[in-house]
Structures are given as structure tokens and as C-alpha cells.
Amino acid sequence: MLKRAGGLVLAWLTPLDASAQGDQSARPARGDVLVRVGDATATPLTPADVTGTAVVMAWPATPAGVVRSGSRLNRLVLVRLDPASLAERSRPHAAEGVMAYSAVCTHTGCEVGAFLADEQVLYCDCHESKFDPRDQGRVIGGPAPRNLPALPLTLVDGRLTVAGAFTARPGFEQG
Amino acid sequence: MGAGRFVAAVSTALLVARLLLEATPQQPAPAPPPAPLPMPMPAILKAYPAVTADRLLHPRDDEWLMIRRTYDGWGYSPLDQITPANVARLRPLWVFATGAVNGHEAPPLVNGGVMFVSTPGNQVIAVEVKTGRLLWRYRRPLPEDAVVMHPTTRGVALYGDKVYLPANEGVLVALDARTGKEVWTTNVGENQHGYYMTLAPLVAEGVVMIGASGGEFGIRGFVAAFDAETGKQVWKTYTVPAPGEPGSDTWPKGDQWKTGGAPVWVTGNYDPETRLAYWGTGNGGPWMGDQRPGDNLYTASTVALDVKTGQIRGHFQYHPNDSWDWDEVSPPILVDYQRDGRTVKGLINVARNGYLWFLQRSGGPISFVQGMPYVKQTVFRGLDPKTGRPDVDPDKKPATGKKAENICPSHWGGKNWPPISYSPKTRMIYIPANENLCDWLTGIEVDYEPGERYMGAQSGLSLAAGADHVGEVQAWHVDTGRRVWTHNYATSINWGGMLVTAGGLVFSGGTNDRKLHAFDAATGKLLWEFPTNSGILAPPSSFTIDGTQYIAIQSGWGIDSRLVQGRLNALTGGAYPEVPEGGAIWVFAVQ
């Protein structure tokens, strides 16, 4: 099932030119890989990089290596879940149990940056909104007015790869 | 084509065109799409009186032109029609849904019979006070990637024929008070780096002064002044000094000053005599002091700024090296009080750190007179009698990797942003306090990333042992420095700004039962209550229309009041259920 990129280390840095700046801010697209926030080497993430106890904050990056960090609406929170625990509608969006969600809380736009492992919820500590990562980011607590948008994932050559657009507009609601 | 032939061709064409114009009757131009019929400007807006500098300095008793009515920050109305004897007959005249949710924190301002309120969502509403009729509505949608941790507004400012709104995304907007249309906008702070604005401006000496929130995003705080007519920046003074500037020796040698915090998110007060404006500053960034060793001026301080130049002429720091997220953003009020048989030109501040501070103002330096806890305070072992510098219990000071427990008050403070009020008749200040709220804090390492949270802390709320209530209204006499009365809310926090009137009444919301309350200012007796649509955070205002005294308030629960309510609900097993949200303006008069 898993096609590992057997030992392949992608030295994968491409200097940005002006034409890449549009890609930086554009929403993620099918075929993008994911890279850890703050990773200067922009190494594509694999399911093994995401544990079951803590989130990984990530950016999408184009196959050409342009990290889409130009808009915070592209910021992602990755969490690894038991595939058997996933709601049916979320299963097609997971890659080996890894789910990707917009990290921008739908309440006021703070970062959803924590996974409460005992409750199995994604958590925004600004105003305590809670989302169920096993079920399409469904709101299960706090003031968030709508679900956290999911970013469908698949595996390509062992790498976490974007399989489609966000399931809803990332971002918060206007007051 | 040669140049000569080109000129000839053009000349010919012009000649032909001219002949055609002269020779043929003009055809009617194709009809443009019908424009919306211009609404005639209501007479009340046509007659809108300019807000002059003199009116701000000397408002009539029946006016409420600034968020605290007067530059000294008293939140006091000299009106006395509504009294303890008739307040039981106070009834709503009208209510107006704002269409916005979340915390409504702006007091209604009134000029020439027109009420101006701001609401979450960068909205300003102008209403005819007498009828409750909408005159205009301004909305400025937030950028979809805006960074606004506390999406509220604490009011607008009126000056000349303009209304000034600091939009959340760091843009100062000047509106035409008659139409609600933008006159100019000025970028104030880089929102993608965490600068956002929620405060009302302070207008004095022809400039509009504002600051920025962002103490949780590693901003470098500031107060800036803009020309009221043009929006051009006049000065900008950072509340964290750069290396070499006065106060920079209170910061470590590294780059910590660049992300040092000291945000400014509550409006300052102003002393026309010395032409100094007093502004409060918030927490240091990140939250833990051990990540920025030193006193860290001017975090958690009051700074006295020269309104002409922006120069810092004096300061007072309430606690050095803040590690408790105690933003001291509320400015001190300007009150001259008696101490030991002499009159002190005073500043009084009810600090988030749980102490009540009596200070002395001057043309520059601010000096310490007296300080005492007004709620349970477990962190300070005492104050230096000369300087007021607190002696901090090291066990109660959290640090990176070090948990400190039973910190009282909690990081929401003995009093948060809602303003106190002061009555020159009773010579008392009225404090919306939260007693018995404590917390624990643990510092964690954190990397700075522009526009992302830069707190480096985990926290949890707790109740002090034996706590039987949280919310309070406290009254303290400024000349004796003693508490006169306290009203306890048995099952609510108090998150409401205060109003006191010459009629001898204190008005305030703040509770989770959605009520507006009226207390006897002398005794603290609860005389009247009315449940509104939602919980009330904003301070009330008072004014007259056709000779009748009104009380006006916005109701709309949210932001941190909601968060504390939720945590208390968890701590108490359900005693603090959710408060309904959604904003409305209410206007009351005695029937």
C-alpha cells in the first residue's frame, strides 16, 4: 500500500522568483506536498512525521518547492488518528490516519494549535473552541460558528499529498 | 506616418468634428442606468453641530461626547434627574439590534441628538436618539486573513464633523458624521504581524491618538497621533524603547525589545493643564519575564506623553518584568485627593495586578503616594513605601519550565479593561472587580513567527479556597483611601464598565444574568435592575434629549467574559451556563 520513497532524501530547495509569489499566497492545490512550519529545508512530510499525541503545524508547498506561506489561511494543523475511529465522511480525506485541517479557527482566526489527546479534539486556546478531527472538524465546543475546513490528503511516493481543495473556505466569520 | 502628415490628419479630424457639432442638433446621450434616488439628508444630520476642541474641554452637563465624557476619565454625568427616589420607574424607550455578535464594549456617544455606537465587525451605527431611527450604518468587512484575537471595539471619537474608528485590522478610519462615508483612512500597524486595534481614539489638540493591541503576538507597542483633518501621522512613540533610548537599560542586550509587547488597547486620559496624555500599557512579550530579563520599561506601566511631540515625560510601572499577563492598560483617572491634610494632584488607577494605586501627577514625572490590594493578592509581599515597587514572592512568579500556582488575581486581573468611574459628589471611585479568581501559569519555550501567537505560557483558572462569589462592585473614598461599600454578585463575574451620576446613582452591567443595575452611589444599595438581550460589558452613558435624562447602553456578551464564564462553568460543575450573545443598543428614561 505505502509506496515508500526508499531512503530518498529530497534536497528540495528552489529559490523563489517573482512568479512564485502568487503561488505562495494561493490556496493549496491537488498535488501539493506538506512541509513543517519553520523547516528551512522544506522537507516533505510523511505519515511517520505525525504522531498520535501532538499536532504538526504545516504549510502546503507546490511540487516545484514553493511553500505557500504567503497567507495564513494556508496554515495547516496535522493530526494522526486511528483510521478505524474516523467518521465515514472523513475516511476519504485521511492518509494513513493523518488528517489535515485549516489551522485558522473559524471563530476569530486564532491558530488551532493543540490536540487534546484524551478527548481526541483539536483545540484553540484563544476562546476554547473544540473541533472533532475524526469527523470533518465538526464543532463540539466553544464559540466557533462552523466546522474547521479539512484539506483532503493522499499518499504519493510515501509523502503526504494534497488530494483536493479545502472542504470549505478557511478563515473566520465576520463579526 | 510622418509627423507632418499626422498633425494634418488630426487637424482635419478636429475640424470635421467641430463642423459636425455645429451643424447637427445634439443627440441625447444614452440614458445612464438609473442611480439610486439620493436619500435626502435627515434634518438632524444637516444640523449636526461640530465638536470643537472647546466642547471636548468643557462639555455641557447634558452631553456625552467622549467615551468617558471628560478628559479626566471620570465616567461621571452631572445630570441629576434620575435619583434613588425615582430610579425604580426607569424603563426602556427603545432597543436597536446591532446585527453583530461577540463582545460589544463601546459606550454610546451623543452629539446634537445623534447617537454613535461602534460594534464588532468594524461597524459604526448612527441613530436618532429620540426615535431610535437608523440614520446611517458604516461597515468595513475585515480582510479574510485578519489577525484579531479580540474582535471588538471600545468606541469611536467625535471631532469636528468627523467620527473616528480604529478598524480592527490596524487602519484608522475617519467618517463624515453626517453621511457615514469614509473621508480618509490611514494604516497604523501591520496586521499580518499581529497589530490590531480595538480601542477608541483620544482626540486632543487637533490630533487623533491611538495605540495597538497584540501583546499575545510579540508586537512592539506604541501610541501614535494623526492629524484630525488629514490623517497624516504627527508622531509615533513606542512603549518599548530601542537600544540607546531612555529605559532601554531595562531590557537584555538581545533582540527582545523588538517583540517586547506593552500593547496599548484602552484609551488614555488627558490633562489640559500640562498637555500630557496618560496611557496604560499591557503585558510584556512573550508572557514569561525570564525570557526578557530586566524591568522591561514601559510594560505594565502608565506613560505620560506630551501631546504635541509624543515625548514620554513621565512613567510609573506597576510591576517590573511582568510574568502574569497583567496588562495595565487602563489609564489612571485624574482626581485631586486629600492625603495627610494636603491636596494631591492625583492619578488613581485600579490595576489588573490587584492593587489600587494613588499616584501624583506633575508636568512630567509620576510619583507614588499609596497602594493597597483591593482583591486577594498573593504575589506581592508588599510595596516599597517610597517608590511603590512591589516585593514579589519568587514562588508566585512563573518562568519557562516553572509552574507557579495560586496566583491571585488571575491573568484576567482584579479588574480587567472595563473602566471605573468617579463622582465628585460622593468623592468615591466605583470599581468593577473580580475577587477570588486565581490561576496557575507555566512558561514554555516559544519561537517568534510574525502574526502568530507569541505567549509561551500555559495557564489554568482556579477559585481561591473558600470562595463564595466572584463579581463585585466596590466603592472607595479617594480622600481616606478606604473602601466604603461592596456589592457581591453571588453567581456572576463582573465585566461591566461603570457610570456614576450626580443624581447619586451608579449604573453598570457586567453580570451573566444580562442585567443593567443601578446602585445608590452613597450606600451601595441595589435599587433597580433590568435584564437585556445579552450580557453587558460596555460602560453606560447619560445625556438629555429635550430636557429629559437618558441612560444608554450597548448589550452584547463575548470575548474574554465568555471565556471566563466557560471556565467557571467547568470549575463549578455547571453554575455558570452560557450567556446569550448578540448585540443591541438600549435607551432608558424614567416613566
PDB file of N, CA and C in Angstrom, chain B residues 218-270:
ATOM      1  N   GLY B 218       3.675  39.261  20.121  1.00  0.00           N
ATOM      2  CA  GLY B 218       5.040  39.796  20.058  1.00  0.00           C
ATOM      3  C   GLY B 218       5.150  41.099  19.295  1.00  0.00           C
ATOM      4  N   ILE B 219       4.153  41.968  19.469  1.00  0.00           N
ATOM      5  CA  ILE B 219       4.288  43.287  18.849  1.00  0.00           C
ATOM      6  C   ILE B 219       5.190  44.159  19.718  1.00  0.00           C
ATOM      7  N   ARG B 220       5.554  45.318  19.185  1.00  0.00           N
ATOM      8  CA  ARG B 220       6.222  46.358  19.974  1.00  0.00           C
ATOM      9  C   ARG B 220       5.214  47.488  20.090  1.00  0.00           C
ATOM     10  N   GLY B 221       4.677  47.683  21.290  1.00  0.00           N
ATOM     11  CA  GLY B 221       3.558  48.596  21.482  1.00  0.00           C
ATOM     12  C   GLY B 221       3.908  50.043  21.164  1.00  0.00           C
ATOM     13  N   PHE B 222       2.878  50.832  20.933  1.00  0.00           N
ATOM     14  CA  PHE B 222       3.090  52.246  20.633  1.00  0.00           C
ATOM     15  C   PHE B 222       1.804  53.037  20.851  1.00  0.00           C
ATOM     16  N   VAL B 223       1.986  54.349  20.958  1.00  0.00           N
ATOM     17  CA  VAL B 223       0.881  55.301  20.819  1.00  0.00           C
ATOM     18  C   VAL B 223       1.267  56.188  19.637  1.00  0.00           C
ATOM     19  N   ALA B 224       0.322  56.448  18.757  1.00  0.00           N
ATOM     20  CA  ALA B 224       0.606  57.299  17.596  1.00  0.00           C
ATOM     21  C   ALA B 224      -0.472  58.362  17.485  1.00  0.00           C
ATOM     22  N   ALA B 225      -0.084  59.512  16.918  1.00  0.00           N
ATOM     23  CA  ALA B 225      -1.012  60.641  16.763  1.00  0.00           C
ATOM     24  C   ALA B 225      -1.117  61.003  15.286  1.00  0.00           C
ATOM     25  N   PHE B 226      -2.348  61.293  14.869  1.00  0.00           N
ATOM     26  CA  PHE B 226      -2.616  61.609  13.467  1.00  0.00           C
ATOM     27  C   PHE B 226      -3.365  62.934  13.388  1.00  0.00           C
ATOM     28  N   ASP B 227      -3.048  63.709  12.385  1.00  0.00           N
ATOM     29  CA  ASP B 227      -3.742  64.971  12.170  1.00  0.00           C
ATOM     30  C   ASP B 227      -5.228  64.683  11.972  1.00  0.00           C
ATOM     31  N   ALA B 228      -6.075  65.346  12.764  1.00  0.00           N
ATOM     32  CA  ALA B 228      -7.505  65.037  12.744  1.00  0.00           C
ATOM     33  C   ALA B 228      -8.136  65.364  11.394  1.00  0.00           C
ATOM     34  N   GLU B 229      -7.564  66.315  10.689  1.00  0.00           N
ATOM     35  CA  GLU B 229      -8.154  66.725   9.413  1.00  0.00           C
ATOM     36  C   GLU B 229      -7.697  65.835   8.258  1.00  0.00           C
ATOM     37  N   THR B 230      -6.404  65.484   8.261  1.00  0.00           N
ATOM     38  CA  THR B 230      -5.833  64.822   7.084  1.00  0.00           C
ATOM     39  C   THR B 230      -5.506  63.348   7.310  1.00  0.00           C
ATOM     40  N   GLY B 231      -5.366  62.945   8.549  1.00  0.00           N
ATOM     41  CA  GLY B 231      -4.970  61.566   8.823  1.00  0.00           C
ATOM     42  C   GLY B 231      -3.479  61.333   8.746  1.00  0.00           C
ATOM     43  N   LYS B 232      -2.728  62.380   8.501  1.00  0.00           N
ATOM     44  CA  LYS B 232      -1.272  62.240   8.406  1.00  0.00           C
ATOM     45  C   LYS B 232      -0.683  62.019   9.798  1.00  0.00           C
ATOM     46  N   GLN B 233       0.265  61.078   9.884  1.00  0.00           N
ATOM     47  CA  GLN B 233       0.866  60.802  11.193  1.00  0.00           C
ATOM     48  C   GLN B 233       1.683  61.995  11.669  1.00  0.00           C
ATOM     49  N   VAL B 234       1.468  62.380  12.939  1.00  0.00           N
ATOM     50  CA  VAL B 234       2.200  63.502  13.527  1.00  0.00           C
ATOM     51  C   VAL B 234       3.367  62.986  14.364  1.00  0.00           C
ATOM     52  N   TRP B 235       3.124  61.963  15.159  1.00  0.00           N
ATOM     53  CA  TRP B 235       4.197  61.322  15.897  1.00  0.00           C
ATOM     54  C   TRP B 235       3.822  59.880  16.219  1.00  0.00           C
ATOM     55  N   LYS B 236       4.819  59.093  16.572  1.00  0.00           N
ATOM     56  CA  LYS B 236       4.606  57.709  16.991  1.00  0.00           C
ATOM     57  C   LYS B 236       5.641  57.404  18.057  1.00  0.00           C
ATOM     58  N   THR B 237       5.165  57.013  19.223  1.00  0.00           N
ATOM     59  CA  THR B 237       6.079  56.743  20.337  1.00  0.00           C
ATOM     60  C   THR B 237       5.919  55.287  20.758  1.00  0.00           C
ATOM     61  N   TYR B 238       6.998  54.538  20.650  1.00  0.00           N
ATOM     62  CA  TYR B 238       6.953  53.138  21.069  1.00  0.00           C
ATOM     63  C   TYR B 238       6.973  53.033  22.591  1.00  0.00           C
ATOM     64  N   THR B 239       6.246  52.070  23.097  1.00  0.00           N
ATOM     65  CA  THR B 239       6.207  51.851  24.542  1.00  0.00           C
ATOM     66  C   THR B 239       7.290  50.873  24.989  1.00  0.00           C
ATOM     67  N   VAL B 240       8.087  50.394  24.039  1.00  0.00           N
ATOM     68  CA  VAL B 240       9.299  49.636  24.351  1.00  0.00           C
ATOM     69  C   VAL B 240      10.442  50.384  23.678  1.00  0.00           C
ATOM     70  N   PRO B 241      11.413  50.870  24.465  1.00  0.00           N
ATOM     71  CA  PRO B 241      12.482  51.668  23.868  1.00  0.00           C
ATOM     72  C   PRO B 241      13.434  50.816  23.029  1.00  0.00           C
ATOM     73  N   ALA B 242      13.963  51.436  21.977  1.00  0.00           N
ATOM     74  CA  ALA B 242      15.023  50.797  21.186  1.00  0.00           C
ATOM     75  C   ALA B 242      16.346  50.963  21.933  1.00  0.00           C
ATOM     76  N   PRO B 243      17.340  50.150  21.601  1.00  0.00           N
ATOM     77  CA  PRO B 243      18.638  50.296  22.275  1.00  0.00           C
ATOM     78  C   PRO B 243      19.133  51.740  22.210  1.00  0.00           C
ATOM     79  N   GLY B 244      19.577  52.239  23.358  1.00  0.00           N
ATOM     80  CA  GLY B 244      20.088  53.610  23.431  1.00  0.00           C
ATOM     81  C   GLY B 244      19.051  54.612  23.883  1.00  0.00           C
ATOM     82  N   GLU B 245      17.778  54.289  23.731  1.00  0.00           N
ATOM     83  CA  GLU B 245      16.727  55.203  24.183  1.00  0.00           C
ATOM     84  C   GLU B 245      16.535  55.065  25.693  1.00  0.00           C
ATOM     85  N   PRO B 246      15.994  56.129  26.330  1.00  0.00           N
ATOM     86  CA  PRO B 246      15.756  56.027  27.778  1.00  0.00           C
ATOM     87  C   PRO B 246      14.918  54.785  28.105  1.00  0.00           C
ATOM     88  N   GLY B 247      15.336  54.054  29.098  1.00  0.00           N
ATOM     89  CA  GLY B 247      14.618  52.848  29.500  1.00  0.00           C
ATOM     90  C   GLY B 247      15.137  51.583  28.851  1.00  0.00           C
ATOM     91  N   SER B 248      15.999  51.737  27.839  1.00  0.00           N
ATOM     92  CA  SER B 248      16.471  50.537  27.131  1.00  0.00           C
ATOM     93  C   SER B 248      17.371  49.681  28.016  1.00  0.00           C
ATOM     94  N   ASP B 249      17.928  50.312  29.093  1.00  0.00           N
ATOM     95  CA  ASP B 249      18.770  49.530  30.009  1.00  0.00           C
ATOM     96  C   ASP B 249      17.936  48.574  30.871  1.00  0.00           C
ATOM     97  N   THR B 250      16.625  48.622  30.743  1.00  0.00           N
ATOM     98  CA  THR B 250      15.791  47.677  31.489  1.00  0.00           C
ATOM     99  C   THR B 250      15.465  46.456  30.641  1.00  0.00           C
ATOM    100  N   TRP B 251      16.109  46.338  29.496  1.00  0.00           N
ATOM    101  CA  TRP B 251      15.941  45.188  28.596  1.00  0.00           C
ATOM    102  C   TRP B 251      17.279  44.485  28.419  1.00  0.00           C
ATOM    103  N   PRO B 252      17.262  43.177  28.144  1.00  0.00           N
ATOM    104  CA  PRO B 252      18.522  42.487  27.900  1.00  0.00           C
ATOM    105  C   PRO B 252      19.166  42.948  26.587  1.00  0.00           C
ATOM    106  N   LYS B 253      20.386  42.531  26.385  1.00  0.00           N
ATOM    107  CA  LYS B 253      21.166  43.022  25.246  1.00  0.00           C
ATOM    108  C   LYS B 253      20.629  42.552  23.882  1.00  0.00           C
ATOM    109  N   GLY B 254      19.859  41.490  23.880  1.00  0.00           N
ATOM    110  CA  GLY B 254      19.461  40.899  22.595  1.00  0.00           C
ATOM    111  C   GLY B 254      18.352  41.648  21.893  1.00  0.00           C
ATOM    112  N   ASP B 255      17.575  40.905  21.121  1.00  0.00           N
ATOM    113  CA  ASP B 255      16.514  41.498  20.296  1.00  0.00           C
ATOM    114  C   ASP B 255      15.149  41.502  20.986  1.00  0.00           C
ATOM    115  N   GLN B 256      15.108  41.188  22.283  1.00  0.00           N
ATOM    116  CA  GLN B 256      13.807  41.051  22.956  1.00  0.00           C
ATOM    117  C   GLN B 256      12.940  42.296  22.840  1.00  0.00           C
ATOM    118  N   TRP B 257      13.566  43.464  22.762  1.00  0.00           N
ATOM    119  CA  TRP B 257      12.780  44.709  22.688  1.00  0.00           C
ATOM    120  C   TRP B 257      11.908  44.740  21.436  1.00  0.00           C
ATOM    121  N   LYS B 258      12.343  44.049  20.381  1.00  0.00           N
ATOM    122  CA  LYS B 258      11.586  44.102  19.124  1.00  0.00           C
ATOM    123  C   LYS B 258      10.229  43.421  19.238  1.00  0.00           C
ATOM    124  N   THR B 259      10.131  42.492  20.179  1.00  0.00           N
ATOM    125  CA  THR B 259       8.886  41.740  20.365  1.00  0.00           C
ATOM    126  C   THR B 259       8.393  41.894  21.800  1.00  0.00           C
ATOM    127  N   GLY B 260       8.735  43.050  22.401  1.00  0.00           N
ATOM    128  CA  GLY B 260       8.577  43.205  23.845  1.00  0.00           C
ATOM    129  C   GLY B 260       7.176  43.462  24.351  1.00  0.00           C
ATOM    130  N   GLY B 261       6.212  43.641  23.456  1.00  0.00           N
ATOM    131  CA  GLY B 261       4.826  43.806  23.900  1.00  0.00           C
ATOM    132  C   GLY B 261       4.507  45.227  24.320  1.00  0.00           C
ATOM    133  N   ALA B 262       3.985  45.391  25.563  1.00  0.00           N
ATOM    134  CA  ALA B 262       3.489  46.693  26.049  1.00  0.00           C
ATOM    135  C   ALA B 262       2.450  47.274  25.089  1.00  0.00           C
ATOM    136  N   PRO B 263       1.450  46.462  24.727  1.00  0.00           N
ATOM    137  CA  PRO B 263       0.419  46.941  23.819  1.00  0.00           C
ATOM    138  C   PRO B 263      -0.434  48.016  24.490  1.00  0.00           C
ATOM    139  N   VAL B 264      -1.111  48.794  23.678  1.00  0.00           N
ATOM    140  CA  VAL B 264      -1.953  49.893  24.168  1.00  0.00           C
ATOM    141  C   VAL B 264      -3.347  49.674  23.600  1.00  0.00           C
ATOM    142  N   TRP B 265      -4.259  49.173  24.443  1.00  0.00           N
ATOM    143  CA  TRP B 265      -5.575  48.822  23.894  1.00  0.00           C
ATOM    144  C   TRP B 265      -6.746  49.388  24.684  1.00  0.00           C
ATOM    145  N   VAL B 266      -6.457  50.373  25.540  1.00  0.00           N
ATOM    146  CA  VAL B 266      -7.523  51.135  26.182  1.00  0.00           C
ATOM    147  C   VAL B 266      -7.145  52.616  26.046  1.00  0.00           C
ATOM    148  N   THR B 267      -8.140  53.464  25.851  1.00  0.00           N
ATOM    149  CA  THR B 267      -7.914  54.881  25.560  1.00  0.00           C
ATOM    150  C   THR B 267      -7.335  55.626  26.761  1.00  0.00           C
ATOM    151  N   GLY B 268      -6.380  56.487  26.504  1.00  0.00           N
ATOM    152  CA  GLY B 268      -5.764  57.271  27.560  1.00  0.00           C
ATOM    153  C   GLY B 268      -6.629  58.435  28.020  1.00  0.00           C
ATOM    154  N   ASN B 269      -6.215  59.053  29.133  1.00  0.00           N
ATOM    155  CA  ASN B 269      -6.842  60.276  29.624  1.00  0.00           C
ATOM    156  C   ASN B 269      -5.874  61.442  29.390  1.00  0.00           C
ATOM    157  N   TYR B 270      -6.384  62.659  29.600  1.00  0.00           N
ATOM    158  CA  TYR B 270      -5.628  63.841  29.170  1.00  0.00           C
ATOM    159  C   TYR B 270      -5.759  64.951  30.202  1.00  0.00           C
TER     160      TYR B 270
END
